[in-house]
Short mmCIF file of C-alpha atoms and ligand atoms in Angstrom, two decimals:
data_model
loop_
_atom_site.label_atom_id
_atom_site.label_comp_id
_atom_site.label_asym_id
_atom_site.label_seq_id
_atom_site.Cartn_x
_atom_site.Cartn_y
_atom_site.Cartn_z
CA UNK A 1 -21.48 21.62 17.72
CA UNK A 2 -19.23 18.89 19.08
CA UNK A 3 -17.54 16.66 16.55
CA UNK A 4 -17.02 13.02 17.07
CA UNK A 5 -14.15 10.70 17.87
CA UNK A 6 -13.90 7.30 16.23
CA UNK A 7 -11.44 4.93 17.81
CA UNK A 8 -10.28 2.73 14.97
CA UNK A 9 -8.33 -0.49 15.20
CA UNK A 10 -5.83 -0.38 12.34
CA UNK A 11 -4.98 -4.08 12.58
CA UNK A 12 -1.48 -5.47 12.92
CA UNK A 13 0.18 -4.01 9.79
CA UNK A 14 -1.06 -5.55 6.56
CA UNK A 15 -3.28 -2.77 5.16
CA UNK A 16 -5.70 -5.42 3.92
CA UNK A 17 -6.51 -6.17 7.54
CA UNK A 18 -8.01 -2.75 8.21
CA UNK A 19 -11.78 -3.24 8.42
CA UNK A 20 -14.12 -1.64 5.91
CA UNK A 21 -15.71 0.35 8.66
CA UNK A 22 -12.29 1.54 9.81
CA UNK A 23 -11.35 2.59 6.29
CA UNK A 24 -14.60 4.49 5.89
CA UNK A 25 -13.97 6.40 9.10
CA UNK A 26 -10.39 7.13 8.05
CA UNK A 27 -11.33 8.37 4.60
CA UNK A 28 -13.79 10.89 5.99
CA UNK A 29 -11.67 12.06 8.92
CA UNK A 30 -10.69 15.70 9.40
CA UNK A 31 -8.12 14.90 12.06
CA UNK A 32 -6.19 11.64 12.37
CA UNK A 33 -4.31 10.91 15.59
CA UNK A 34 -2.03 7.90 15.27
CA UNK A 35 0.86 6.19 16.95
CA UNK A 36 3.91 4.08 16.40
CA UNK A 37 2.32 0.72 15.74
CA UNK A 38 0.24 1.87 12.78
CA UNK A 39 1.99 0.71 9.61
CA UNK A 40 3.13 3.12 6.88
CA UNK A 41 0.88 1.34 4.38
CA UNK A 42 -2.14 2.31 6.49
CA UNK A 43 -0.87 5.81 7.16
CA UNK A 44 -0.76 6.23 3.38
CA UNK A 45 -4.57 5.88 3.38
CA UNK A 46 -5.05 9.02 5.45
CA UNK A 47 -6.82 11.75 3.50
CA UNK A 48 -4.34 14.38 2.35
CA UNK A 49 -6.41 17.30 3.51
CA UNK A 50 -6.78 15.97 7.06
CA UNK A 51 -4.69 17.13 9.96
CA UNK A 52 -2.25 14.38 10.97
CA UNK A 53 -1.10 14.18 14.56
CA UNK A 54 1.61 11.66 15.43
CA UNK A 55 1.53 10.88 19.13
CA UNK A 56 3.85 7.87 18.90
CA UNK A 57 7.45 7.52 19.85
CA UNK A 58 9.88 9.05 17.38
CA UNK A 59 13.60 8.38 17.22
CA UNK A 60 14.90 10.39 20.15
CA UNK A 61 11.62 11.80 21.38
CA UNK A 62 9.30 10.40 23.98
CA UNK A 63 5.76 9.58 23.08
CA UNK A 64 3.09 12.09 23.94
CA UNK A 65 1.84 11.30 27.48
CA UNK A 66 -1.54 9.59 27.67
CA UNK A 67 -3.29 12.55 29.36
CA UNK A 68 -2.18 14.79 26.54
CA UNK A 69 -3.50 12.38 23.90
CA UNK A 70 -6.84 12.29 25.73
CA UNK A 71 -6.81 16.07 25.74
CA UNK A 72 -6.01 16.36 22.01
CA UNK A 73 -8.94 14.07 21.17
CA UNK A 74 -11.26 16.11 23.36
CA UNK A 75 -10.09 19.49 22.06
CA UNK A 76 -10.36 18.51 18.41
CA UNK A 77 -13.82 17.05 18.94
CA UNK A 78 -14.92 20.21 20.73
CA UNK A 79 -13.71 22.19 17.72
CA UNK A 80 -16.39 20.25 15.85
CA UNK A 81 -13.99 17.98 13.96
CA UNK A 82 -14.45 14.40 12.86
CA UNK A 83 -11.52 12.80 14.63
CA UNK A 84 -10.13 9.35 14.00
CA UNK A 85 -7.89 7.86 16.63
CA UNK A 86 -5.97 5.09 14.87
CA UNK A 87 -4.43 2.40 17.02
CA UNK A 88 -2.47 -0.73 16.20
CA UNK A 89 -4.35 -4.03 16.34
CA UNK A 90 -7.54 -3.74 18.39
CA UNK A 91 -7.92 -0.53 20.40
CA UNK A 92 -9.29 -2.26 23.50
CA UNK A 93 -6.68 -5.02 23.72
CA UNK A 94 -3.76 -3.58 25.71
CA UNK A 95 -4.29 -0.46 23.66
CA UNK A 96 -5.52 2.00 26.32
CA UNK A 97 -8.55 2.62 24.13
CA UNK A 98 -10.85 2.72 27.14
CA UNK A 99 -8.75 5.39 28.82
CA UNK A 100 -9.06 7.60 25.79
CA UNK A 101 -12.83 7.35 25.87
CA UNK A 102 -13.22 8.25 29.55
CA UNK A 103 -12.55 11.96 29.11
CA UNK A 104 -14.81 12.09 26.03
CA UNK A 105 -17.62 10.36 27.91
CA UNK A 106 -17.21 12.77 30.82
CA UNK A 107 -17.65 15.72 28.44
CA UNK A 108 -20.53 14.20 26.56
CA UNK A 109 -18.56 14.08 23.30
CA UNK A 110 -19.96 11.46 20.91
CA UNK A 111 -17.65 8.58 20.12
CA UNK A 112 -17.56 5.23 18.40
CA UNK A 113 -15.22 2.27 18.51
CA UNK A 114 -14.30 0.20 15.47
CA UNK A 115 -12.64 -3.03 16.59
CA UNK A 116 -9.49 -4.07 14.81
CA UNK A 117 -7.81 -7.34 14.04
CA UNK A 118 -5.46 -7.97 16.90
CA UNK A 119 -1.82 -8.92 16.49
CA UNK A 120 -2.41 -11.54 19.18
CA UNK A 121 -4.26 -13.66 16.63
CA UNK A 122 -3.14 -12.28 13.27
CA UNK A 123 0.64 -12.36 13.81
CA UNK A 124 0.58 -16.06 14.76
CA UNK A 125 -1.82 -16.71 11.84
CA UNK A 126 0.59 -15.11 9.34
CA UNK A 127 3.33 -17.17 10.96
CA UNK A 128 1.40 -20.36 10.21
CA UNK A 129 0.13 -20.79 13.79
CA UNK A 130 -3.63 -21.15 14.36
CA UNK A 131 -4.10 -20.02 17.96
CA UNK A 132 -6.43 -22.95 18.63
CA UNK A 133 -6.56 -26.33 16.94
CA UNK A 134 -8.51 -29.55 17.44
CA UNK A 135 -7.00 -31.69 20.21
CA UNK A 136 -4.28 -29.12 20.94
CA UNK A 137 -5.96 -26.87 23.44
CA UNK A 138 -9.29 -25.68 24.65
CA UNK A 139 -8.49 -22.11 25.52
CA UNK A 140 -6.47 -19.10 24.43
CA UNK A 141 -4.91 -16.66 26.87
CA UNK A 142 -3.62 -13.26 25.88
CA UNK A 143 -1.24 -11.89 28.46
CA UNK A 144 0.82 -8.73 28.71
CA UNK A 145 4.51 -9.30 29.26
CA UNK A 146 5.05 -5.63 29.99
CA UNK A 147 7.23 -5.12 33.02
CA UNK A 148 7.14 -1.90 34.99
CA UNK A 149 10.66 -0.61 35.62
CA UNK A 150 12.16 -2.40 38.62
CA UNK A 151 9.05 -4.53 39.22
CA UNK A 152 8.47 -8.27 38.92
CA UNK A 153 6.13 -9.58 36.25
CA UNK A 154 2.63 -9.72 37.65
CA UNK A 155 1.65 -13.05 36.11
CA UNK A 156 0.20 -16.15 37.78
CA UNK A 157 2.30 -18.68 35.87
CA UNK A 158 0.90 -21.71 37.75
CA UNK A 159 -2.63 -20.75 36.76
CA UNK A 160 -1.59 -20.27 33.12
CA UNK A 161 0.18 -23.62 32.95
CA UNK A 162 -2.84 -25.40 34.49
CA UNK A 163 -5.13 -24.20 31.69
CA UNK A 164 -3.11 -26.17 29.09
CA UNK A 165 -4.29 -23.49 26.68
CA UNK A 166 -2.39 -21.56 24.02
CA UNK A 167 -0.56 -18.62 25.56
CA UNK A 168 0.09 -15.41 23.63
CA UNK A 169 2.23 -12.73 25.23
CA UNK A 170 2.17 -9.17 23.93
CA UNK A 171 4.81 -6.58 24.84
CA UNK A 172 7.00 -9.43 25.98
CA UNK A 173 10.22 -9.11 23.98
CA UNK A 174 12.37 -7.63 26.75
CA UNK A 175 10.90 -9.92 29.40
CA UNK A 176 11.13 -13.06 27.22
CA UNK A 177 13.71 -14.86 29.44
CA UNK A 178 11.62 -14.15 32.58
CA UNK A 179 8.41 -15.26 30.86
CA UNK A 180 9.90 -18.58 29.77
CA UNK A 181 11.58 -19.13 33.14
CA UNK A 182 8.27 -18.43 34.92
CA UNK A 183 6.46 -21.03 32.82
CA UNK A 184 9.20 -23.61 33.34
CA UNK A 185 9.21 -23.01 37.10
CA UNK A 186 5.48 -23.50 37.14
CA UNK A 187 5.96 -26.95 35.64
CA UNK A 188 5.59 -26.47 31.90
CA UNK A 189 7.57 -28.95 29.80
CA UNK A 190 10.72 -27.37 28.33
CA UNK A 191 9.94 -29.18 25.07
CA UNK A 192 6.61 -27.34 24.62
CA UNK A 193 6.56 -25.84 21.11
CA UNK A 194 6.88 -22.05 21.12
CA UNK A 195 7.53 -19.21 18.71
CA UNK A 196 8.11 -15.50 18.39
CA UNK A 197 6.52 -13.68 15.48
CA UNK A 198 8.18 -10.32 14.87
CA UNK A 199 6.47 -7.54 12.87
CA UNK A 200 3.68 -9.95 12.05
CA UNK A 201 1.64 -9.49 8.84
CA UNK A 202 4.16 -7.00 7.43
CA UNK A 203 6.65 -7.70 4.63
CA UNK A 204 9.39 -7.75 7.27
CA UNK A 205 7.73 -10.52 9.30
CA UNK A 206 9.99 -13.16 10.85
CA UNK A 207 9.02 -16.24 12.83
CA UNK A 208 11.50 -17.81 15.19
CA UNK A 209 10.36 -21.23 16.41
CA UNK A 210 11.99 -23.17 19.25
CA UNK A 211 10.96 -25.33 22.19
CA UNK A 212 10.11 -23.23 25.24
CA UNK A 213 13.40 -24.05 26.97
CA UNK A 214 15.41 -22.71 24.06
CA UNK A 215 13.27 -19.82 22.90
CA UNK A 216 15.10 -17.00 24.75
CA UNK A 217 18.44 -18.02 23.25
CA UNK A 218 16.97 -18.46 19.75
CA UNK A 219 15.30 -15.04 19.96
CA UNK A 220 18.48 -13.42 21.16
CA UNK A 221 20.51 -14.98 18.35
CA UNK A 222 17.96 -13.75 15.83
CA UNK A 223 18.06 -10.30 17.49
CA UNK A 224 14.29 -10.15 17.78
CA UNK A 225 12.93 -6.68 18.42
CA UNK A 226 9.54 -5.26 19.32
CA UNK A 227 6.81 -5.47 18.14
CA UNK A 228 6.61 -9.22 18.42
CA UNK A 229 4.19 -11.72 19.89
CA UNK A 230 5.31 -14.77 21.82
CA UNK A 231 3.23 -17.90 21.36
CA UNK A 232 3.52 -20.95 23.60
CA UNK A 233 1.66 -24.22 23.11
CA UNK A 234 1.21 -27.26 20.92
CA UNK A 235 -0.25 -25.17 18.08
CA UNK A 236 3.23 -23.76 17.42
CA UNK A 237 4.24 -27.15 16.01
CA UNK A 238 1.78 -26.60 13.13
CA UNK A 239 3.78 -23.69 11.76
CA UNK A 240 5.97 -25.80 9.50
CA UNK A 241 2.89 -27.24 7.84
CA UNK A 242 0.78 -24.07 7.72
CA UNK A 243 3.44 -21.48 6.98
CA UNK A 244 1.93 -19.68 4.01
CA UNK A 245 2.93 -16.04 4.32
CA UNK A 246 6.68 -16.60 4.33
CA UNK A 247 6.32 -18.74 1.23
CA UNK A 248 4.70 -16.04 -0.89
CA UNK A 249 6.69 -15.52 -4.09
CA UNK A 250 7.68 -11.91 -3.43
CA UNK A 251 8.27 -12.25 0.34
CA UNK A 252 11.40 -10.35 1.31
CA UNK A 253 11.51 -8.40 -1.95
CA UNK A 254 11.24 -4.64 -2.10
CA UNK A 255 9.38 -3.25 -5.09
CA UNK A 256 9.05 0.43 -5.89
CA UNK A 257 5.93 1.53 -7.75
CA UNK A 258 6.53 4.71 -9.73
CA UNK A 259 3.09 5.22 -11.25
CA UNK A 260 1.20 8.42 -10.61
CA UNK A 261 -0.57 8.33 -7.27
CA UNK A 262 -4.11 7.81 -8.49
CA UNK A 263 -3.10 4.77 -10.57
CA UNK A 264 -0.66 3.07 -8.20
CA UNK A 265 -3.32 1.36 -6.08
CA UNK A 266 -4.05 -1.88 -7.89
CA UNK A 267 -0.45 -2.69 -8.83
CA UNK A 268 0.67 -2.07 -5.25
CA UNK A 269 -2.14 -4.15 -3.80
CA UNK A 270 -1.33 -7.06 -6.07
CA UNK A 271 2.36 -6.96 -5.26
CA UNK A 272 1.62 -6.75 -1.54
CA UNK A 273 -0.70 -9.73 -1.81
CA UNK A 274 2.26 -11.64 -3.24
CA UNK A 275 4.31 -10.75 -0.17
CA UNK A 276 6.39 -7.84 -1.50
CA UNK A 277 7.31 -4.79 0.48
CA UNK A 278 5.91 -2.06 -1.71
CA UNK A 279 7.16 1.50 -1.76
CA UNK A 280 4.85 3.85 -3.54
CA UNK A 281 6.95 6.57 -5.02
CA UNK A 282 4.95 8.38 -7.67
CA UNK A 283 7.64 9.81 -9.95
CA UNK A 284 5.21 11.59 -12.21
CA UNK A 285 1.84 13.25 -12.01
CA UNK A 286 -0.51 14.07 -14.86
CA UNK A 287 -2.19 17.46 -15.19
CA UNK A 288 -4.91 18.29 -17.67
CA UNK A 289 -3.99 21.18 -19.95
CA UNK A 290 -6.35 24.04 -19.15
CA UNK A 291 -7.42 26.19 -20.83
CA UNK A 292 -7.08 24.10 -23.95
CA UNK A 293 -8.42 25.87 -27.08
CA UNK A 294 -7.10 23.08 -29.33
CA UNK A 295 -9.18 20.51 -27.44
CA UNK A 296 -12.23 22.81 -27.40
CA UNK A 297 -11.86 23.17 -31.18
CA UNK A 298 -11.82 19.46 -32.01
CA UNK A 299 -14.48 18.54 -29.46
CA UNK A 300 -16.86 21.02 -31.07
CA UNK A 301 -16.47 19.38 -34.48
CA UNK A 302 -16.28 15.68 -33.65
CA UNK A 303 -18.45 15.01 -36.71
CA UNK A 304 -15.46 15.30 -39.05
CA UNK A 305 -13.70 12.30 -37.47
CA UNK A 306 -14.17 8.60 -38.05
CA UNK A 307 -11.98 7.46 -35.12
CA UNK A 308 -11.11 8.71 -31.65
CA UNK A 309 -7.84 7.22 -30.42
CA UNK A 310 -6.92 7.11 -26.73
CA UNK A 311 -3.54 5.96 -25.46
CA UNK A 312 -3.94 6.05 -21.68
CA UNK A 313 -6.57 6.02 -18.93
CA UNK A 314 -5.41 9.55 -18.04
CA UNK A 315 -6.18 10.64 -21.61
CA UNK A 316 -9.64 9.08 -21.42
CA UNK A 317 -10.21 10.90 -18.15
CA UNK A 318 -9.55 14.27 -19.80
CA UNK A 319 -12.26 13.52 -22.39
CA UNK A 320 -14.83 12.78 -19.66
CA UNK A 321 -13.78 15.89 -17.83
CA UNK A 322 -14.24 18.03 -20.94
CA UNK A 323 -17.71 16.57 -21.56
CA UNK A 324 -18.70 17.16 -17.96
CA UNK A 325 -17.38 20.71 -17.97
CA UNK A 326 -19.43 21.42 -21.09
CA UNK A 327 -22.65 19.86 -19.87
CA UNK A 328 -22.34 16.93 -22.28
CA UNK A 329 -22.05 13.18 -21.87
CA UNK A 330 -20.93 10.00 -23.64
CA UNK A 331 -23.52 10.50 -26.39
CA UNK A 332 -21.30 13.25 -27.79
CA UNK A 333 -18.94 10.45 -28.89
CA UNK A 334 -21.79 8.43 -30.37
CA UNK A 335 -20.81 8.88 -34.02
CA UNK A 336 -17.17 7.92 -33.50
CA UNK A 337 -15.33 4.63 -33.55
CA UNK A 338 -13.12 4.24 -30.51
CA UNK A 339 -9.59 2.86 -30.31
CA UNK A 340 -7.70 2.12 -27.09
CA UNK A 341 -4.02 1.31 -26.87
CA UNK A 342 -4.54 -1.49 -24.35
CA UNK A 343 -6.90 -3.09 -21.86
CA UNK A 344 -6.37 -0.40 -19.18
CA UNK A 345 -7.49 2.34 -21.53
CA UNK A 346 -10.33 0.16 -22.84
CA UNK A 347 -11.52 -0.22 -19.25
CA UNK A 348 -11.52 3.55 -18.87
CA UNK A 349 -14.12 3.51 -21.68
CA UNK A 350 -16.27 0.63 -20.43
CA UNK A 351 -16.41 2.46 -17.11
CA UNK A 352 -18.52 5.03 -19.00
CA UNK A 353 -20.60 2.54 -20.92
CA UNK A 354 -18.54 2.57 -24.13
CA UNK A 355 -16.69 -0.29 -25.75
CA UNK A 356 -13.44 0.10 -27.69
CA UNK A 357 -13.88 -0.90 -31.35
CA UNK A 358 -10.18 -1.55 -31.73
CA UNK A 359 -7.36 -2.56 -29.38
CA UNK A 360 -4.08 -3.61 -31.07
CA UNK A 361 -2.70 -7.08 -30.42
CA UNK A 362 0.51 -5.62 -29.05
CA UNK A 363 -0.32 -2.76 -26.73
CA UNK A 364 1.97 -0.03 -27.98
CA UNK A 365 1.86 3.10 -30.08
CA UNK A 366 3.51 1.58 -33.17
CA UNK A 367 1.08 -1.34 -33.37
CA UNK A 368 -1.86 0.93 -32.71
CA UNK A 369 -0.85 3.19 -35.59
CA UNK A 370 -0.13 0.30 -37.94
CA UNK A 371 -3.27 -1.70 -37.20
CA UNK A 372 -5.99 0.93 -36.81
CA UNK A 373 -8.62 -0.07 -39.42
CA UNK A 374 -9.37 3.50 -40.42
CA UNK A 375 -10.34 5.07 -43.72
CA UNK A 376 -11.50 8.50 -42.51
CA UNK A 377 -9.97 11.16 -40.30
CA UNK A 378 -8.47 10.20 -36.92
CA UNK A 379 -8.49 12.22 -33.72
CA UNK A 380 -5.81 11.40 -31.17
CA UNK A 381 -6.28 12.80 -27.67
CA UNK A 382 -3.25 12.10 -25.51
CA UNK A 383 -0.28 13.38 -23.51
CA UNK A 384 1.75 16.31 -24.68
CA UNK A 385 4.83 14.15 -25.13
CA UNK A 386 3.05 11.23 -26.75
CA UNK A 387 5.10 8.68 -28.63
CA UNK A 388 5.90 9.72 -32.24
CA UNK A 389 5.56 6.05 -33.24
CA UNK A 390 1.79 6.45 -33.46
CA UNK A 391 1.70 9.48 -35.72
CA UNK A 392 4.60 8.17 -37.82
CA UNK A 393 2.69 4.96 -38.46
CA UNK A 394 -0.46 6.88 -39.47
CA UNK A 395 1.51 9.28 -41.66
CA UNK A 396 3.22 6.29 -43.29
CA UNK A 397 -0.23 5.02 -44.24
CA UNK A 398 -1.15 8.45 -45.66
CA UNK A 399 -3.92 8.86 -43.15
CA UNK A 400 -5.32 12.15 -41.98
CA UNK A 401 -5.17 12.81 -38.27
CA UNK A 402 -5.19 15.49 -35.60
CA UNK A 403 -2.96 14.91 -32.59
CA UNK A 404 -4.18 17.02 -29.67
CA UNK A 405 -2.49 17.15 -26.28
CA UNK A 406 -4.99 17.01 -23.42
CA UNK A 407 -2.64 16.59 -20.47
CA UNK A 408 0.97 16.86 -19.59
CA UNK A 409 3.26 14.88 -17.39
CA UNK A 410 4.87 16.82 -14.59
CA UNK A 411 7.97 15.85 -12.69
CA UNK A 412 7.71 17.99 -9.63
CA UNK A 413 9.13 15.52 -7.16
CA UNK A 414 11.77 16.69 -4.79
CA UNK A 415 15.06 14.81 -4.98
CA UNK A 416 14.69 11.73 -2.84
CA UNK A 417 17.72 10.68 -0.81
CA UNK A 418 15.77 7.75 0.60
CA UNK A 419 14.97 6.41 -2.85
CA UNK A 420 18.56 6.90 -3.93
CA UNK A 421 19.82 5.03 -0.87
CA UNK A 422 17.46 2.17 -1.70
CA UNK A 423 18.61 2.04 -5.33
CA UNK A 424 22.31 2.13 -4.50
CA UNK A 425 22.11 0.01 -1.35
CA UNK A 426 22.65 -3.68 -0.70
CA UNK A 427 20.25 -6.08 -2.30
CA UNK A 428 18.59 -5.65 -5.64
CA UNK A 429 15.71 -3.23 -5.50
CA UNK A 430 13.01 -3.83 -8.06
CA UNK A 431 11.53 -0.72 -9.65
CA UNK A 432 8.45 -0.93 -11.85
CA UNK A 433 8.16 1.39 -14.82
CA UNK A 434 4.83 1.64 -16.56
CA UNK A 435 5.80 4.30 -19.10
CA UNK A 436 8.86 6.09 -20.43
CA UNK A 437 7.80 9.13 -18.43
CA UNK A 438 7.95 7.19 -15.15
CA UNK A 439 11.58 6.37 -16.01
CA UNK A 440 12.34 10.06 -16.61
CA UNK A 441 10.59 11.06 -13.40
CA UNK A 442 12.46 8.38 -11.49
CA UNK A 443 15.86 9.43 -12.81
CA UNK A 444 15.19 13.05 -11.98
CA UNK A 445 14.11 12.11 -8.43
CA UNK A 446 17.12 9.91 -7.75
CA UNK A 447 19.65 12.03 -9.65
CA UNK A 448 21.07 11.09 -13.04
CA UNK A 449 24.52 10.53 -11.50
CA UNK A 450 23.29 7.70 -9.26
CA UNK A 451 24.64 4.16 -9.57
CA UNK A 452 21.77 2.26 -11.17
CA UNK A 453 23.72 -0.95 -11.74
CA UNK A 454 22.37 -2.81 -8.70
CA UNK A 455 18.67 -2.17 -9.25
CA UNK A 456 16.48 -3.88 -11.77
CA UNK A 457 13.96 -1.92 -13.83
CA UNK A 458 10.83 -3.93 -14.61
CA UNK A 459 9.34 -2.37 -17.70
CA UNK A 460 5.88 -2.66 -19.18
CA UNK A 461 7.06 -2.43 -22.78
CA UNK A 462 9.90 -1.83 -25.21
CA UNK A 463 9.67 1.96 -25.28
CA UNK A 464 9.81 2.12 -21.52
CA UNK A 465 12.75 -0.30 -21.45
CA UNK A 466 14.53 1.75 -24.11
CA UNK A 467 14.25 4.88 -21.99
CA UNK A 468 15.61 2.99 -18.94
CA UNK A 469 18.58 1.62 -20.89
CA UNK A 470 19.53 5.17 -21.88
CA UNK A 471 20.22 5.85 -18.22
CA UNK A 472 22.19 2.65 -17.67
CA UNK A 473 19.38 0.90 -15.80
CA UNK A 474 19.40 -2.92 -16.13
CA UNK A 475 15.96 -3.94 -17.37
CA UNK A 476 13.57 -6.79 -17.97
CA UNK A 477 10.49 -6.29 -20.11
CA UNK A 478 7.00 -7.73 -19.64
CA UNK A 479 5.69 -10.15 -22.28
CA UNK A 480 2.74 -7.84 -22.96
CA UNK A 481 2.02 -4.27 -22.00
CA UNK A 482 -0.43 -5.06 -19.21
CA UNK A 483 -0.32 -4.97 -15.43
CA UNK A 484 -0.90 -8.75 -15.41
CA UNK A 485 2.17 -9.36 -17.52
CA UNK A 486 4.19 -6.93 -15.41
CA UNK A 487 3.22 -8.78 -12.23
CA UNK A 488 4.06 -12.12 -13.91
CA UNK A 489 7.46 -10.74 -14.87
CA UNK A 490 8.16 -9.73 -11.29
CA UNK A 491 7.13 -13.13 -9.95
CA UNK A 492 8.86 -15.24 -12.59
CA UNK A 493 11.77 -13.10 -13.59
CA UNK A 494 13.33 -12.22 -10.27
N1 LIG B 501 -3.80 -3.33 20.57
C1 LIG B 501 -2.71 -4.08 19.99
C2 LIG B 501 -1.67 -4.47 21.04
C3 LIG B 501 -0.99 -3.29 21.66
S1 LIG B 501 0.25 -3.76 22.80
C4 LIG B 501 -3.26 -5.31 19.27
O1 LIG B 501 -4.42 -5.64 19.42
O2 LIG B 501 -2.51 -5.91 18.48
C5 LIG B 501 1.67 -3.75 21.75
C6 LIG B 501 2.13 -5.15 21.47
O3 LIG B 501 1.37 -5.73 20.45
C7 LIG B 501 3.54 -5.26 20.97
O4 LIG B 501 4.47 -5.19 22.03
C8 LIG B 501 3.53 -6.62 20.35
O5 LIG B 501 3.59 -7.62 21.32
C9 LIG B 501 2.15 -6.66 19.75
N2 LIG B 501 2.14 -6.29 18.33
C10 LIG B 501 1.56 -5.25 17.74
N3 LIG B 501 1.72 -5.28 16.40
C11 LIG B 501 2.42 -6.39 16.14
C12 LIG B 501 2.89 -7.00 14.95
N4 LIG B 501 2.68 -6.46 13.76
N5 LIG B 501 3.57 -8.16 15.05
C13 LIG B 501 3.80 -8.73 16.25
N6 LIG B 501 3.37 -8.19 17.40
C14 LIG B 501 2.69 -7.04 17.36
#
């Protein structure tokens, strides 16, 4: 049976601008065919098991010719695969989307098109330029500035100038001087506001504003490169007033998120929303311990415990997994009081319909151990290398407990030269650490002999900061051990 091809517009770069329908198609794809303009943040959403085919330009290589792309889509669909063809912006706007569908249509292969947010509107918008505005203009014209080698631009400049509308040129960076000259020759005022928005909607976005007559020189001085949109018209004057993206608190900052992959999402999304360039570099992964006779033992005699103590969402997850594997559910914990080290772990309980009876005021192991209002026996289910502060505090109070490891942290990252270059390079790279183990994983990925003096480690708590200091990493510590406080620290402290 033939598969299906879904042509998906990936939007201009900001992963938040991928449509829900596009994301759904991407997440269920078996083959993803993508090109140069699709941003790394969106490529990171591709399912790991899917086949990834890059048909875009790479450093010294030419892009795959269009006929071959058409052929790949057809062949994969005929193999019965669900194929997603990801394209920058909107697939049908100067994106050759139609061409890619022709061969499929001719072979009767089912296809779908998911429109995307085009850079022609979104890049100006993120640059503070609404493409239309009351009294400014009554039309918008999107024009390609692409010049075939050795050929003149095929643009009717007189007609464009007569419309008095907003003009947006795509693929126009190399022809910028000719585009501006053409408009001026056709009678447009040299003082007409204009702008170039480079890498719009991404953390690297730049807007260069200048009157039409001066735009080519301004762009050259700023060394503007593709991809960039050129906007001409009165609306460009609004940019100073409406510039919101460039003013975001973390704009221009690079932040590395070292949490394990499955937990990185929300922190990264929040930092991106604040304008940061986020690198997800999971320095650790957590693996349930299996088989785990110690866990089996305590889970079969939960009745002897008064409290169950959990110190991480990953730890909570291992409990649910055990219950599921043994055909049980949350009722098995019914007789126990539940303690969570912090709000994240407490949420991992509420997600299953259970509320934590105790969360310490300060979210760390020492406070948890000192404050737990227990009289009877305590069961701790946590990582293999859990902090001794918890058990020391309980022992100090002469309490009875069992400390059972349910998962371990693994550091199986390859050495990362790229991460090391970022850490040692110009500018202060911000690295978030959400546990002592992320610090250890990070140091082993970068190499313990690296120069950490330029970077800044943003730590969720004292234990994490202590581990970072051991390696000579300059640190700042969040006011409380929560993601909120960590984000506040990044915004306020740097
Ligand atoms: N289908 C795409 C356009 C493809 S043509 C869309 O709808 O956005 C390629 C041109 O798009 C580039 O030369 C550039 O002019 C523009 N472009 C794409 N992404 C961009 C971005 N993030 N910022 C600025 N311009 C971009």
